[in-house]
Short mmCIF file of C-alpha atoms and ligand atoms in Angstrom, two decimals:
data_model
loop_
_atom_site.label_atom_id
_atom_site.label_comp_id
_atom_site.label_asym_id
_atom_site.label_seq_id
_atom_site.Cartn_x
_atom_site.Cartn_y
_atom_site.Cartn_z
CA UNK A 1 149.03 96.85 104.97
CA UNK A 2 146.40 97.08 102.32
CA UNK A 3 143.31 98.15 103.92
CA UNK A 4 139.76 96.52 103.22
CA UNK A 5 139.16 100.56 101.61
CA UNK A 6 142.05 101.22 99.27
CA UNK A 7 140.94 98.16 97.89
CA UNK A 8 137.82 98.64 97.16
CA UNK A 9 139.07 101.57 95.50
CA UNK A 10 141.64 99.73 92.73
CA UNK A 11 138.76 96.98 92.13
CA UNK A 12 136.10 100.22 91.02
CA UNK A 13 139.08 102.15 89.29
CA UNK A 14 139.54 102.19 85.48
CA UNK A 15 138.33 99.31 83.49
CA UNK A 16 137.13 96.88 86.12
CA UNK A 17 134.13 98.29 86.34
CA UNK A 18 132.81 97.89 83.49
CA UNK A 19 133.96 94.47 82.58
CA UNK A 20 130.72 92.13 81.12
CA UNK A 21 130.88 89.87 84.45
CA UNK A 22 132.61 90.68 87.56
CA UNK A 23 134.32 87.28 88.26
CA UNK A 24 135.43 88.30 91.71
CA UNK A 25 134.21 88.68 94.63
CA UNK A 26 132.90 91.02 96.28
CA UNK A 27 134.22 93.20 98.49
CA UNK A 28 131.47 94.22 100.58
CA UNK A 29 128.56 92.16 100.83
CA UNK A 30 125.61 93.13 103.28
CA UNK A 31 122.88 90.35 104.30
CA UNK A 32 119.37 90.96 105.63
CA UNK A 33 119.04 88.41 107.85
CA UNK A 34 115.95 87.54 107.21
CA UNK A 35 113.23 84.55 108.85
CA UNK A 36 114.69 83.49 112.01
CA UNK A 37 110.59 83.81 113.48
CA UNK A 38 109.29 81.85 110.43
CA UNK A 39 112.06 78.59 111.10
CA UNK A 40 110.95 78.86 115.10
CA UNK A 41 106.85 78.66 114.00
CA UNK A 42 107.68 75.82 111.43
CA UNK A 43 109.27 73.71 114.79
CA UNK A 44 106.76 74.91 117.38
CA UNK A 45 109.10 77.23 118.90
CA UNK A 46 108.60 80.81 120.15
CA UNK A 47 110.32 82.96 117.96
CA UNK A 48 112.58 83.86 120.51
CA UNK A 49 113.94 80.42 119.55
CA UNK A 50 114.64 81.84 115.42
CA UNK A 51 116.61 84.50 116.88
CA UNK A 52 119.32 82.30 118.82
CA UNK A 53 119.11 79.76 116.28
CA UNK A 54 120.69 82.82 113.63
CA UNK A 55 123.11 83.70 115.90
CA UNK A 56 124.58 80.05 115.86
CA UNK A 57 125.30 80.83 111.90
CA UNK A 58 127.51 83.57 112.56
CA UNK A 59 130.64 81.90 112.52
CA UNK A 60 130.47 80.34 109.46
CA UNK A 61 129.38 82.89 107.78
CA UNK A 62 132.03 85.08 109.43
CA UNK A 63 134.49 82.33 108.08
CA UNK A 64 133.36 81.62 104.23
CA UNK A 65 133.53 85.27 103.99
CA UNK A 66 137.32 85.34 104.48
CA UNK A 67 137.12 82.24 102.66
CA UNK A 68 135.59 83.68 99.72
CA UNK A 69 138.27 87.10 100.21
CA UNK A 70 134.89 88.85 101.16
CA UNK A 71 136.43 92.64 103.20
CA UNK A 72 133.76 94.34 104.39
CA UNK A 73 130.09 91.99 105.87
CA UNK A 74 127.56 94.58 107.09
CA UNK A 75 124.55 92.70 108.89
CA UNK A 76 121.44 93.96 109.46
CA UNK A 77 120.94 93.04 113.05
CA UNK A 78 117.80 94.88 114.18
CA UNK A 79 116.37 98.07 112.48
CA UNK A 80 114.76 101.01 114.18
CA UNK A 81 110.93 99.44 113.00
CA UNK A 82 111.43 96.61 114.83
CA UNK A 83 111.06 98.15 118.27
CA UNK A 84 107.37 97.39 117.45
CA UNK A 85 107.38 94.19 117.89
CA UNK A 86 106.34 92.72 120.75
CA UNK A 87 107.78 93.73 124.36
CA UNK A 88 109.16 90.30 125.34
CA UNK A 89 110.76 89.49 121.63
CA UNK A 90 112.47 92.77 121.68
CA UNK A 91 114.12 92.32 125.01
CA UNK A 92 115.31 88.49 123.67
CA UNK A 93 116.55 89.98 120.82
CA UNK A 94 118.98 92.85 122.78
CA UNK A 95 119.44 90.08 125.33
CA UNK A 96 120.23 87.45 122.22
CA UNK A 97 123.22 90.30 121.01
CA UNK A 98 125.15 91.04 124.72
CA UNK A 99 124.94 87.01 124.80
CA UNK A 100 126.59 86.72 120.96
CA UNK A 101 128.96 89.55 121.82
CA UNK A 102 130.42 88.43 125.17
CA UNK A 103 130.78 84.51 123.41
CA UNK A 104 131.92 85.75 120.31
CA UNK A 105 134.29 88.66 120.93
CA UNK A 106 137.71 87.15 121.88
CA UNK A 107 137.30 84.77 118.55
CA UNK A 108 136.56 87.67 116.52
CA UNK A 109 139.76 89.58 118.11
CA UNK A 110 141.75 86.73 117.55
CA UNK A 111 140.78 86.20 113.48
CA UNK A 112 141.29 90.29 113.04
CA UNK A 113 137.80 91.14 112.74
CA UNK A 114 137.14 94.59 113.11
CA UNK A 115 134.04 95.47 114.91
CA UNK A 116 131.73 98.34 113.36
CA UNK A 117 128.06 99.71 114.63
CA UNK A 118 126.70 101.38 112.70
CA UNK A 119 121.82 102.81 113.59
CA UNK A 120 121.05 105.12 116.70
CA UNK A 121 121.97 103.76 120.36
CA UNK A 122 119.82 105.96 122.14
CA UNK A 123 117.32 103.22 122.36
CA UNK A 124 119.62 100.21 122.96
CA UNK A 125 120.41 98.58 126.15
CA UNK A 126 122.69 100.45 128.09
CA UNK A 127 124.50 96.57 128.60
CA UNK A 128 124.09 96.51 125.27
CA UNK A 129 125.68 99.43 123.92
CA UNK A 130 128.96 99.33 126.78
CA UNK A 131 129.71 96.52 125.26
CA UNK A 132 129.47 97.56 121.41
CA UNK A 133 131.54 99.98 122.34
CA UNK A 134 134.41 98.08 124.32
CA UNK A 135 134.29 95.06 120.91
CA UNK A 136 134.39 98.38 118.09
CA UNK A 137 137.46 99.54 120.34
CA UNK A 138 138.86 96.46 121.18
CA UNK A 139 139.50 95.46 117.22
CA UNK A 140 139.61 99.26 115.71
CA UNK A 141 143.12 98.44 114.79
CA UNK A 142 141.76 94.34 112.90
CA UNK A 143 142.06 93.94 109.28
CA UNK A 144 141.18 91.59 108.20
CA UNK A 145 137.32 91.78 107.59
CA UNK A 146 135.34 94.24 109.12
CA UNK A 147 131.89 93.36 110.20
CA UNK A 148 129.64 96.21 110.31
CA UNK A 149 126.83 95.33 112.69
CA UNK A 150 123.37 97.28 112.05
CA UNK A 151 121.31 97.23 115.05
CA UNK A 152 118.39 100.22 115.79
CA UNK A 153 119.67 100.96 111.24
CA UNK A 154 117.38 102.50 109.74
CA UNK A 155 118.27 104.48 106.40
CA UNK A 156 115.52 106.81 106.31
CA UNK A 157 116.86 107.97 110.32
CA UNK A 158 120.77 107.18 109.36
CA UNK A 159 119.79 110.15 105.74
CA UNK A 160 117.70 112.42 108.86
CA UNK A 161 120.71 112.38 111.01
CA UNK A 162 123.69 113.06 107.89
CA UNK A 163 120.76 116.32 107.35
CA UNK A 164 121.27 117.24 111.15
CA UNK A 165 125.11 117.08 110.85
CA UNK A 166 125.62 118.73 107.90
CA UNK A 167 123.60 121.34 109.10
CA UNK A 168 124.75 121.40 112.20
CA UNK A 169 128.09 122.19 110.67
CA UNK A 170 126.88 125.10 108.94
CA UNK A 171 127.90 123.12 105.21
CA UNK A 172 126.92 125.89 102.52
CA UNK A 173 124.64 123.96 99.83
CA UNK A 174 127.03 124.77 97.37
CA UNK A 175 129.59 122.47 98.97
CA UNK A 176 127.35 119.87 99.51
CA UNK A 177 126.90 116.91 96.69
CA UNK A 178 126.23 113.04 96.67
CA UNK A 179 130.38 112.79 98.40
CA UNK A 180 129.10 114.81 101.27
CA UNK A 181 126.13 112.79 102.07
CA UNK A 182 128.53 109.61 102.03
CA UNK A 183 130.61 111.24 104.51
CA UNK A 184 128.37 112.05 106.30
CA UNK A 185 126.11 108.94 106.56
CA UNK A 186 126.68 106.24 109.34
CA UNK A 187 128.84 103.68 106.65
CA UNK A 188 131.20 106.95 106.74
CA UNK A 189 134.62 105.43 105.08
CA UNK A 190 132.99 102.47 103.79
CA UNK A 191 132.45 101.47 100.35
CA UNK A 192 129.06 101.10 99.44
CA UNK A 193 127.59 97.29 99.01
CA UNK A 194 128.27 95.45 96.71
CA UNK A 195 125.64 92.35 96.93
CA UNK A 196 123.10 92.38 99.52
CA UNK A 197 121.12 88.56 100.12
CA UNK A 198 118.37 88.71 101.94
CA UNK A 199 116.71 85.54 103.30
CA UNK A 200 113.86 84.40 103.50
CA UNK A 201 112.25 85.63 100.02
CA UNK A 202 111.05 89.08 100.83
CA UNK A 203 111.82 91.42 98.04
CA UNK A 204 112.21 94.49 99.48
CA UNK A 205 114.47 96.67 101.27
CA UNK A 206 112.99 97.28 104.86
CA UNK A 207 115.21 100.31 105.08
CA UNK A 208 118.29 98.64 104.09
CA UNK A 209 121.61 101.03 103.23
CA UNK A 210 118.74 103.14 100.85
CA UNK A 211 121.22 105.35 99.89
CA UNK A 212 124.13 102.99 99.98
CA UNK A 213 122.60 100.95 97.83
CA UNK A 214 122.09 102.22 94.50
CA UNK A 215 123.84 100.18 92.95
CA UNK A 216 124.23 97.03 94.54
CA UNK A 217 123.65 93.62 93.36
CA UNK A 218 120.69 91.89 95.39
CA UNK A 219 120.23 88.65 95.65
CA UNK A 220 116.82 86.70 97.43
CA UNK A 221 117.09 83.35 98.46
CA UNK A 222 114.04 81.45 100.39
CA UNK A 223 116.68 80.26 102.68
CA UNK A 224 115.29 81.42 106.26
CA UNK A 225 118.47 82.78 107.69
CA UNK A 226 119.06 80.01 110.80
CA UNK A 227 120.14 77.86 107.30
CA UNK A 228 121.73 79.82 105.46
CA UNK A 229 125.42 78.00 105.82
CA UNK A 230 128.58 79.14 103.25
CA UNK A 231 126.60 76.53 100.90
CA UNK A 232 124.01 79.05 100.65
CA UNK A 233 126.63 82.39 100.87
CA UNK A 234 128.90 80.32 97.53
CA UNK A 235 125.56 80.29 95.71
CA UNK A 236 125.50 83.34 96.24
CA UNK A 237 128.26 85.04 95.57
CA UNK A 238 128.79 82.50 92.33
CA UNK A 239 125.84 84.69 91.40
CA UNK A 240 127.56 88.01 91.72
CA UNK A 241 129.71 87.31 89.54
CA UNK A 242 127.73 86.23 86.55
CA UNK A 243 125.99 89.53 87.15
CA UNK A 244 126.81 92.66 84.39
CA UNK A 245 127.61 95.49 86.84
CA UNK A 246 127.21 99.01 84.29
CA UNK A 247 126.81 101.14 86.99
CA UNK A 248 124.65 102.89 84.27
CA UNK A 249 127.16 102.77 81.40
CA UNK A 250 127.76 100.46 78.61
CA UNK A 251 129.20 96.75 78.77
CA UNK A 252 132.35 96.53 76.28
C1 LIG B 301 114.79 88.78 111.37
O1 LIG B 301 114.28 87.52 111.50
C2 LIG B 301 115.42 89.36 112.47
C3 LIG B 301 115.14 89.93 113.39
C4 LIG B 301 113.97 91.38 112.22
C5 LIG B 301 115.75 90.85 114.14
P1 LIG B 301 112.35 87.96 111.25
O2 LIG B 301 112.38 87.40 113.16
O3 LIG B 301 111.32 88.80 110.71
O4 LIG B 301 111.72 86.80 110.69
P2 LIG B 301 110.27 86.27 110.15
O5 LIG B 301 110.06 87.49 109.18
O6 LIG B 301 109.24 86.71 111.44
O7 LIG B 301 110.46 84.92 109.66
C1 LIG B 302 114.42 93.44 108.07
O1 LIG B 302 113.61 92.66 108.65
C2 LIG B 302 115.18 93.75 108.88
C3 LIG B 302 115.75 92.72 109.75
C4 LIG B 302 116.34 91.37 109.18
C5 LIG B 302 117.36 93.36 110.68
P1 LIG B 302 111.96 92.30 108.83
O2 LIG B 302 111.17 90.94 109.18
O3 LIG B 302 112.22 93.30 110.59
O4 LIG B 302 111.67 93.53 107.84
P2 LIG B 302 109.99 93.47 107.21
O5 LIG B 302 109.16 93.95 108.91
O6 LIG B 302 109.78 92.00 106.76
O7 LIG B 302 109.56 94.13 106.33
MG1 LIG B 303 111.25 89.52 108.85
#
């Protein structure tokens, strides 16, 4: 069976990467799920209600990704900077994430979803850590869609961790190139994202996949994450299909 990674290798080989538009769906989509707080504020609800509403989105987005031919979905759930938020909100988010894994794991597994985690585990509550490890282990042989959850993730922290790991492995500078660095990132073995979607209208990376996004297409929508549905995803993918990805070259 073709793995998602092998499928990607085929998609970037030869002339395909240089055609005027992609026409095809992105292989790897990454989403900065932003705007939960503003969604709640608009309804006079506490911010945590926005985070809860944001998780109700996951099933339809996963289903839509499979329908659209997406093979890898990376979701930015919590950044290394999000610990700066009030304790109540952080605890609320962690609790919600735990509940989501409990609620969704059987369904994810039944649907052939492989769960992965990128980020640092250190500050994550132990109960949530255990749930994540269990979900990753249970689904590791699934191949329909890779769901890569960025939790306590920071692009800079990821690069720091990669440099530390390279030094610890005793790598000689002469043998370090871009591929070496990619292999030492949390995303080791995964292709770079083709399309990065950010909801809620902010035009910034907020420390998300800063190495891997060198040639990603960006799509920003004003829609808040809890309102982002399959139609919004379709719009983002249609936009992607019209992009002329030149990778520094010239379109023929
Ligand atoms: C994104 O929504 C979720 C997390 C960062 C955990 P926000 O909570 O950032 O929502 P806004 O940006 O305040 O509206
Ligand atoms: C980015 O959103 C992090 C996640 C969506 C998990 P933030 O809301 O934390 O980003 P900033 O603070 O507006 O840049
Ligand atoms: Mg935000």
